[in-house]
Coordinates of C-alpha atoms and ligand atoms in Angstrom, one line a residue:
M1 CA -19.6 -5.1 14.3
N2 CA -21.6 -2.7 12.1
T3 CA -19.6 0.9 12.2
K4 CA -21.8 2.2 9.5
D5 CA -24.0 3.9 11.2
E6 CA -21.1 5.8 13.2
V7 CA -19.4 8.5 12.5
L8 CA -15.7 10.5 14.2
M9 CA -16.2 13.8 15.5
I10 CA -13.2 15.9 15.4
S11 CA -13.7 18.7 17.6
K12 CA -10.6 20.5 18.7
K13 CA -6.7 21.6 17.6
N14 CA -4.8 19.8 20.3
P15 CA -0.8 19.3 20.0
L16 CA -0.4 15.6 19.9
N17 CA 2.2 14.6 22.4
G18 CA 2.9 11.0 23.5
K19 CA 3.3 7.3 22.4
I20 CA 1.7 5.0 19.8
N21 CA 2.7 0.8 20.4
I22 CA 1.8 0.0 17.0
P23 CA 0.0 -3.6 16.5
A24 CA 1.1 -6.1 13.8
A25 CA 0.4 -5.1 9.9
K26 CA -2.8 -5.9 8.4
N27 CA -0.6 -6.3 5.6
A28 CA 1.4 -9.4 7.5
C29 CA -1.3 -10.7 9.0
L30 CA -4.0 -11.5 6.5
P31 CA -1.5 -13.4 4.2
I32 CA -0.2 -15.5 7.6
I33 CA -3.7 -16.4 8.7
C34 CA -4.2 -17.7 5.5
A35 CA -1.3 -19.5 5.3
S36 CA -1.8 -21.1 8.6
V37 CA -4.1 -23.4 6.7
L38 CA -1.3 -25.2 5.4
L39 CA 0.6 -25.8 9.2
D40 CA -0.3 -29.4 10.8
G41 CA -1.6 -28.1 14.4
K42 CA -2.5 -24.8 15.6
T43 CA -1.0 -21.9 14.4
V44 CA -0.7 -18.6 17.2
L45 CA 0.3 -15.4 16.0
R46 CA 0.5 -12.6 18.5
D47 CA -0.7 -8.8 18.8
V48 CA -3.4 -9.1 15.2
P49 CA -5.1 -5.8 15.5
K50 CA -8.9 -6.7 15.7
I51 CA -10.0 -4.5 12.5
V52 CA -12.5 -4.9 10.4
D53 CA -10.6 -7.2 7.5
I54 CA -8.8 -9.0 10.0
K55 CA -12.5 -10.1 11.1
E56 CA -13.8 -10.9 7.9
L57 CA -11.4 -13.0 6.9
L58 CA -11.6 -14.6 10.5
A59 CA -15.1 -15.3 9.4
I60 CA -14.5 -16.8 5.9
L61 CA -12.5 -19.5 7.7
K62 CA -14.8 -20.0 10.3
D63 CA -17.5 -20.8 7.7
I64 CA -15.0 -23.4 6.1
G65 CA -14.6 -25.1 9.3
A66 CA -11.2 -23.6 11.3
N67 CA -11.5 -23.2 14.9
I68 CA -10.6 -19.5 15.9
T69 CA -10.0 -17.6 19.1
H70 CA -8.7 -14.0 19.2
R71 CA -8.2 -12.6 22.4
K72 CA -8.8 -8.9 23.6
N73 CA -4.6 -9.1 23.9
G74 CA -4.9 -9.8 19.9
T75 CA -3.5 -13.3 20.5
L76 CA -5.1 -15.3 17.9
T77 CA -5.1 -19.0 17.9
I78 CA -6.1 -20.7 14.7
D79 CA -6.7 -24.3 14.6
S80 CA -7.0 -25.3 10.7
S81 CA -7.5 -28.8 10.6
G82 CA -11.7 -29.2 10.7
I83 CA -11.4 -27.3 7.4
K84 CA -12.5 -30.2 4.9
S85 CA -12.7 -28.6 1.6
G86 CA -11.1 -25.6 -1.0
H87 CA -14.6 -24.5 -1.9
V88 CA -15.3 -20.9 0.0
L89 CA -19.3 -20.1 -0.2
N90 CA -19.3 -17.3 2.0
D91 CA -20.3 -14.4 0.2
S92 CA -17.6 -12.1 2.3
A93 CA -14.6 -13.4 0.5
R94 CA -16.4 -11.2 -2.8
K95 CA -16.4 -8.0 -0.3
I96 CA -12.1 -8.4 1.3
R97 CA -9.5 -8.3 -1.3
S98 CA -7.4 -10.1 0.9
S99 CA -9.6 -13.4 0.3
I100 CA -7.5 -14.2 -2.8
F101 CA -4.5 -15.4 -0.7
L102 CA -6.3 -18.5 0.6
L103 CA -6.5 -19.5 -3.5
S104 CA -2.7 -20.8 -3.2
P105 CA -2.8 -22.6 0.5
L106 CA -6.3 -24.0 -0.1
L107 CA -4.8 -25.5 -3.5
S108 CA -2.3 -26.9 -1.7
R109 CA -3.5 -28.5 1.3
F110 CA -6.4 -30.0 -1.0
G111 CA -5.5 -30.4 -4.6
E112 CA -8.4 -27.7 -5.6
V113 CA -9.6 -24.8 -4.9
S114 CA -13.0 -22.2 -5.3
L115 CA -13.9 -18.8 -4.2
P116 CA -15.7 -16.0 -5.2
L117 CA -13.5 -13.4 -6.9
P118 CA -13.1 -10.4 -5.1
G119 CA -14.2 -8.1 -6.9
G120 CA -12.8 -4.5 -8.0
C121 CA -12.7 -2.3 -5.1
S122 CA -12.5 1.4 -4.3
I123 CA -9.6 2.1 -5.4
G124 CA -9.4 0.3 -8.5
K125 CA -10.1 -2.8 -10.7
R126 CA -7.6 -4.5 -8.6
P127 CA -7.4 -7.7 -11.7
I128 CA -5.9 -10.8 -10.6
D129 CA -4.4 -12.3 -13.9
F130 CA -1.0 -12.7 -12.3
H131 CA -2.2 -14.9 -9.4
V132 CA -4.2 -17.0 -11.9
E133 CA -1.0 -17.0 -14.6
I134 CA 1.4 -18.5 -11.3
L135 CA -1.1 -21.3 -10.5
K136 CA -0.8 -22.2 -14.3
K137 CA 3.1 -22.0 -14.1
M138 CA 2.3 -24.4 -11.0
G139 CA 0.5 -26.9 -13.4
A140 CA -2.8 -26.3 -12.2
V141 CA -5.7 -26.4 -14.2
V142 CA -7.7 -22.6 -13.6
T143 CA -11.1 -21.4 -14.3
V144 CA -12.5 -17.9 -13.9
T145 CA -15.8 -16.7 -14.5
D146 CA -17.3 -13.6 -13.6
R147 CA -18.0 -14.4 -9.8
R148 CA -15.6 -17.1 -9.0
V149 CA -12.0 -18.7 -9.3
G150 CA -11.0 -22.0 -9.3
A151 CA -8.2 -24.3 -9.4
A152 CA -7.2 -27.6 -9.6
S153 CA -4.1 -29.9 -9.4
P154 CA -3.6 -32.7 -11.7
C155 CA -1.8 -34.5 -9.3
S156 CA -2.2 -35.3 -5.8
P157 CA -3.1 -32.7 -2.6
G158 CA 0.0 -31.0 -1.3
S159 CA 2.2 -32.1 -4.6
H160 CA 0.6 -30.2 -7.4
S161 CA 3.4 -30.0 -9.5
D162 CA 6.1 -32.3 -10.5
A163 CA 10.0 -32.3 -8.8
T164 CA 11.2 -30.5 -12.2
P165 CA 12.5 -27.2 -11.0
T166 CA 9.7 -24.4 -11.9
T167 CA 10.9 -20.8 -12.9
I168 CA 7.8 -18.0 -12.3
E169 CA 8.7 -14.5 -13.4
L170 CA 6.4 -12.3 -12.6
P171 CA 5.5 -9.4 -14.8
F172 CA 5.1 -6.7 -12.1
A173 CA 6.1 -6.9 -8.9
S174 CA 3.1 -7.8 -7.1
V175 CA 2.8 -8.3 -3.2
G176 CA -0.3 -10.2 -3.8
A177 CA 0.8 -12.2 -6.7
T178 CA 4.1 -12.9 -4.6
I179 CA 2.2 -14.2 -1.6
N180 CA 0.6 -16.7 -3.5
A181 CA 3.7 -18.2 -5.2
I182 CA 5.1 -18.4 -1.9
T183 CA 2.5 -20.2 -0.3
L184 CA 1.9 -22.1 -3.5
A185 CA 5.4 -23.6 -3.7
A186 CA 5.9 -24.2 0.2
K187 CA 4.8 -27.7 0.0
S188 CA 5.4 -28.7 -4.0
L189 CA 7.6 -30.9 -4.8
G190 CA 11.0 -29.6 -5.9
K191 CA 12.5 -26.1 -6.5
T192 CA 10.8 -23.5 -7.4
T193 CA 12.2 -20.0 -8.4
I194 CA 10.6 -16.3 -8.3
K195 CA 11.7 -13.6 -10.1
N196 CA 10.8 -9.8 -10.0
C197 CA 8.8 -10.6 -6.4
A198 CA 7.8 -7.7 -4.4
K199 CA 10.2 -6.6 -1.8
E200 CA 7.7 -5.4 0.7
P201 CA 8.8 -6.4 4.6
E202 CA 5.5 -8.3 4.9
I203 CA 6.8 -10.4 2.4
E204 CA 9.9 -11.3 4.0
D205 CA 7.1 -11.9 6.9
V206 CA 5.1 -14.5 5.6
A207 CA 8.4 -16.0 4.4
D208 CA 9.7 -15.7 8.1
F209 CA 6.2 -17.2 9.5
L210 CA 6.5 -20.3 6.7
N211 CA 10.1 -20.9 7.4
K212 CA 10.1 -20.5 10.9
A213 CA 7.3 -23.6 10.5
G214 CA 9.8 -25.8 8.3
A215 CA 9.4 -24.1 4.8
K216 CA 12.7 -23.6 3.3
I217 CA 12.3 -20.0 1.4
L218 CA 15.6 -18.2 0.3
G219 CA 15.5 -14.5 -0.9
A220 CA 12.3 -12.7 0.6
G221 CA 12.5 -9.0 0.4
T222 CA 14.6 -9.5 -2.8
D223 CA 13.6 -9.8 -6.1
T224 CA 14.3 -13.1 -6.4
I225 CA 13.2 -16.1 -4.0
M226 CA 13.9 -19.7 -4.5
V227 CA 11.9 -21.9 -2.4
N228 CA 12.3 -25.9 -1.9
G229 CA 9.2 -27.5 -1.4
V230 CA 9.0 -29.5 2.1
D231 CA 6.3 -32.1 2.9
K232 CA 5.2 -31.0 6.1
L233 CA 4.9 -27.6 8.2
N234 CA 4.3 -27.4 11.7
G235 CA 2.1 -25.7 14.0
I236 CA 3.7 -22.3 15.5
T237 CA 3.4 -19.4 17.6
Y238 CA 4.5 -16.0 15.5
S239 CA 4.9 -11.8 15.7
P240 CA 4.3 -10.8 12.8
I241 CA 6.0 -7.3 11.8
K242 CA 4.2 -3.9 13.3
D243 CA 2.2 -2.0 11.0
R244 CA 4.5 0.7 9.0
I245 CA 1.7 2.1 7.2
V246 CA -0.3 2.5 10.6
A247 CA 2.9 4.7 11.9
G248 CA 3.6 6.4 9.4
T249 CA -0.1 7.6 9.6
Y250 CA 0.4 8.5 13.4
L251 CA 3.7 10.2 12.3
I252 CA 2.0 12.5 10.1
A253 CA -0.5 13.3 12.5
G254 CA 2.0 14.2 14.9
A255 CA 3.3 16.5 12.1
M256 CA 0.4 18.3 10.8
A257 CA -0.6 18.8 14.8
D258 CA 2.3 19.8 16.6
G259 CA 3.9 17.9 19.4
S260 CA 5.9 15.0 19.9
V261 CA 5.1 11.4 18.6
Q262 CA 6.4 8.1 19.3
T263 CA 5.0 5.1 17.5
V264 CA 6.8 2.3 18.7
G265 CA 7.3 -1.2 16.8
V266 CA 8.2 -0.2 13.6
P267 CA 12.0 0.5 12.2
K268 CA 13.3 3.1 10.0
T269 CA 13.9 1.1 7.2
H270 CA 10.7 -0.1 7.0
L271 CA 8.9 3.8 6.3
E272 CA 12.5 5.4 4.8
P273 CA 11.0 7.6 2.3
L274 CA 8.3 8.9 4.3
L275 CA 10.9 9.9 7.0
T276 CA 13.0 11.5 3.8
L277 CA 10.0 13.9 3.2
L278 CA 8.8 14.9 6.9
E279 CA 12.7 15.6 7.7
D280 CA 12.7 17.8 4.2
L281 CA 8.9 19.7 5.4
G282 CA 11.6 20.9 8.7
C283 CA 10.3 18.4 11.2
E284 CA 12.9 16.7 13.6
V285 CA 12.9 13.0 13.3
K286 CA 14.8 11.0 15.7
P287 CA 14.5 6.8 15.0
H288 CA 15.9 4.6 17.4
N289 CA 16.2 0.8 17.3
N290 CA 11.6 0.2 16.8
I291 CA 11.1 3.7 17.7
I292 CA 10.5 6.6 15.8
T293 CA 10.1 9.9 17.1
I294 CA 8.6 13.2 15.6
E295 CA 8.5 16.8 16.5
R296 CA 7.5 19.6 14.5
T297 CA 9.4 22.8 15.6
K298 CA 8.7 25.0 13.2
P299 CA 6.1 25.8 9.8
L300 CA 5.8 22.8 7.3
T301 CA 7.6 24.0 4.2
A302 CA 7.7 22.4 0.9
K303 CA 10.7 23.1 -1.4
N304 CA 10.5 21.0 -4.3
I305 CA 8.3 18.6 -2.9
S306 CA 7.8 15.7 -6.1
I307 CA 6.6 11.9 -5.0
S308 CA 6.2 9.0 -6.8
T309 CA 4.4 6.0 -5.2
A310 CA 6.2 2.6 -5.6
P311 CA 6.6 -0.7 -4.7
F312 CA 9.1 -1.1 -2.1
P313 CA 11.1 0.6 -0.5
G314 CA 9.8 3.4 -2.9
F315 CA 7.1 5.6 -1.8
P316 CA 4.3 3.4 -0.3
T317 CA 0.9 4.2 -1.7
D318 CA -1.2 3.3 0.9
L319 CA 0.5 6.3 2.4
Q320 CA -0.6 8.6 -0.9
A321 CA -3.3 10.1 1.0
Q322 CA -2.2 10.8 4.2
T323 CA 0.5 12.4 2.7
V324 CA -1.4 14.7 0.3
A325 CA -3.4 16.0 3.5
L326 CA -0.1 17.0 5.5
L327 CA 1.3 18.9 2.1
S328 CA -2.1 20.6 2.1
I329 CA -0.7 22.2 5.1
S330 CA 2.6 22.7 4.4
S331 CA 3.7 26.1 2.4
G332 CA 4.9 25.9 -1.4
T333 CA 3.6 23.4 -3.9
S334 CA 3.7 20.2 -4.3
T335 CA 2.8 16.9 -6.7
I336 CA 2.5 13.5 -6.1
S337 CA 1.9 10.8 -8.4
E338 CA -0.2 7.5 -8.0
N339 CA 1.7 4.7 -9.9
L340 CA -0.2 1.8 -8.4
F341 CA -3.8 2.4 -8.3
E342 CA -6.1 4.0 -10.2
A343 CA -8.7 5.5 -8.3
R344 CA -7.0 7.0 -5.7
F345 CA -7.1 10.1 -5.6
K346 CA -11.0 9.7 -4.5
Y347 CA -11.1 11.8 -0.9
V348 CA -9.5 14.8 -2.7
P349 CA -13.2 16.3 -2.8
E350 CA -13.6 15.8 0.4
L351 CA -10.0 17.3 1.5
R352 CA -11.0 20.1 -1.1
K353 CA -14.3 21.0 0.8
M354 CA -12.0 21.5 4.3
G355 CA -10.4 24.3 2.0
A356 CA -7.4 21.8 0.5
K357 CA -5.6 23.5 -2.9
I358 CA -5.6 20.6 -4.9
E359 CA -5.6 20.2 -8.8
L360 CA -5.8 16.7 -10.1
Q361 CA -4.1 15.9 -13.9
E362 CA -4.9 12.3 -14.3
N363 CA -2.5 10.4 -12.1
K364 CA -1.0 13.6 -10.2
A365 CA -1.9 15.3 -7.6
I366 CA -0.8 19.3 -7.5
I367 CA -1.0 20.6 -4.0
T368 CA -0.7 24.3 -2.9
G369 CA -0.2 24.4 0.8
V370 CA -2.6 26.7 2.9
K371 CA -2.4 28.3 5.8
K372 CA -5.1 26.3 7.4
L373 CA -7.8 23.7 7.1
T374 CA -11.7 24.3 8.0
P375 CA -13.7 21.6 9.5
T376 CA -16.6 20.8 7.9
S377 CA -18.7 17.2 7.7
V378 CA -17.0 14.8 5.0
V379 CA -17.5 11.4 3.5
A380 CA -14.3 8.6 3.7
E381 CA -14.6 7.0 0.6
D382 CA -12.1 4.6 1.4
L383 CA -9.6 2.8 3.9
R384 CA -6.2 5.3 3.4
G385 CA -8.6 8.5 1.9
G386 CA -11.0 8.3 5.5
A387 CA -7.2 8.4 7.2
S388 CA -6.2 11.2 5.5
L389 CA -9.4 13.1 6.3
V390 CA -9.3 12.3 9.9
L391 CA -5.4 14.2 9.7
A392 CA -6.6 17.1 8.5
A393 CA -9.5 17.5 10.8
L394 CA -6.5 17.4 13.7
T395 CA -5.3 20.5 12.3
T396 CA -9.1 22.4 12.6
S397 CA -10.5 24.5 15.2
G398 CA -14.1 23.4 15.4
I399 CA -16.2 20.4 14.5
T400 CA -15.3 18.2 11.5
I401 CA -17.9 15.0 11.2
I402 CA -16.4 12.2 9.4
R403 CA -19.5 9.5 7.8
D404 CA -18.9 6.0 6.6
I405 CA -15.9 5.3 9.1
H406 CA -16.4 1.6 8.2
H407 CA -13.8 2.5 5.9
I408 CA -11.7 3.4 8.3
D409 CA -12.1 0.6 10.6
R410 CA -10.7 -1.9 8.0
G411 CA -7.4 -1.1 8.9
Y412 CA -7.1 1.3 12.1
Y413 CA -8.1 -0.4 15.0
K414 CA -10.3 2.2 17.5
I415 CA -8.2 5.5 15.7
E416 CA -10.1 7.8 18.1
E417 CA -8.9 5.8 21.0
E418 CA -5.4 6.0 19.9
L419 CA -5.4 9.5 18.6
N420 CA -7.3 10.7 22.2
K421 CA -4.2 9.2 24.1
L422 CA -2.5 11.9 22.4
G423 CA -4.6 14.5 23.5
T424 CA -7.1 15.2 21.1
S425 CA -10.4 15.0 21.0
I426 CA -12.6 12.7 18.8
K427 CA -15.8 11.0 19.5
R428 CA -17.4 7.9 17.4
V429 CA -20.9 8.6 17.6
K430 CA -23.8 6.9 16.3
V431 CA -26.2 8.7 13.8
Ligands
UD1_1 C1 -1.2 -4.7 -1.7 C2 -1.2 -4.7 -0.2 C3 -2.0 -3.1 -0.4 C4 -1.2 -2.4 -1.2 C5 -0.8 -2.5 -2.3 C6 0.8 -2.5 -3.3 C7 -2.6 -6.4 0.8 C8 -3.5 -7.5 1.7 N1 -2.8 -5.6 0.3 O1 -2.2 -5.1 -2.7 O2 -2.7 -2.3 1.0 O3 -1.6 -0.9 -1.2 O4 0.0 -4.1 -2.1 O5 1.6 -1.8 -2.0 O6 -0.9 -6.4 1.3 N2 -2.3 -6.3 -10.9 C9 -2.4 -6.8 -12.0 N3 -3.1 -8.4 -11.8 C10 -2.5 -9.0 -10.6 C11 -2.8 -7.9 -9.4 C12 -2.0 -7.4 -9.6 O7 -2.7 -6.2 -12.6 O8 -3.5 -10.0 -10.8 C13 -1.7 -4.7 -10.5 C14 -2.5 -4.0 -9.2 O9 -3.9 -3.4 -10.0 C15 -1.8 -2.7 -9.1 C16 -0.3 -3.4 -9.5 O10 -0.3 -4.6 -10.0 O11 -1.9 -1.7 -10.3 C17 0.0 -4.2 -7.5 O12 -1.1 -4.5 -7.1 P1 -0.2 -5.6 -5.9 O13 1.0 -5.3 -5.5 O14 -1.0 -7.0 -6.8 O15 -1.6 -5.1 -4.5 P2 -2.0 -6.1 -4.0 O16 -1.3 -7.2 -3.3 O17 -3.6 -6.6 -4.1

């Protein structure tokens, strides 16, 4: 799918009303798809969205020999028995960050792995040094050049560490590094303890997936994870958790464009800091099981709002841009500090073109709410920044055109169709 020549035309303001069924989480599906390489037999995953990041990862797996079907209803079947080596040549691996999740599963299965280096990306440098240190600590010999990362285990495939217990202490609670540590330890000999782990729900989900397949992983979702290596993992059918960032984006849409929006599939525990903010701004938020309803009944008012992005359970960096769009139309002055990625304010000049008042001071945005934003032509610079422009456009009267929407398609499947179900009028147009 090439969406490079498509734009979104958002043409009028409507109150939004209705319900959105949230698909499986991109950040759970991507590592689980990579971990499926460790399973004997087929992996079947339910409700996997056909977003660009997942399509590109599947293309890499197909390229190295996996047999894959991805049905219209989201059911994804992966048979990785045809993969014969851990060498990935496909250049797409350089484009998507998540190819790094193949590092441990391929090393574990084949005793060696070689991947194009996932380069820096539009939100920052995104180094892989934590991943490299984990592999070394587990006994692998790792080589990194300016284009590729390779690792080899001195032991036989599937048993690259010896049976002595290994303890890994992560220098920072990195999501990706925690996942690579778990997936490498899952079939390694002996016991691995991983300290200072990231606690994101997606990490628990990867562990649940592997445990269902026969792994012995304890403590996922806390800062210490213990893994007792097993010899074999079996093919399974699994439903990954739903996407808290997509749900958060649509809840913010409900707050910004009036009306009542319901997201189905994500529990409140996955979105606590955002829901607190929405209430502080004056919205009514009603969570019930996995359904969250937001209603905006009065003007948005920001009093003493100061947010800092942080690893889970802190405020998610992946909702930072959408939140800045929300605060742009909330009366009062707010601040939001970005602590995870150094280049995550690229969308700010685009929001300014729409009339937002945002000052940047190093990693902090200072937002002074305006009464209304104005429609214009803007460019999506990255995935979440692109989503923030869609949200801003929903509040304007007139036509907003958003270019480079391929960034948005990386994480939202047909965002215009989902929002149109709620009453907006958004068209995807070829230019
Ligand atoms: C994952 C998510 C991404 C989210 C991020 C933070 C996926 C596919 N992506 O990315 O959507 O924004 O978590 O919640 O799950 N770092 C290093 N060296 C490393 C690895 C990371 O310095 O080897 C730094 C990063 O630059 C960043 C911080 O650690 O400053 C956290 O990054 P990390 O949690 O690893 O993010 P990702 O796993 O890449």
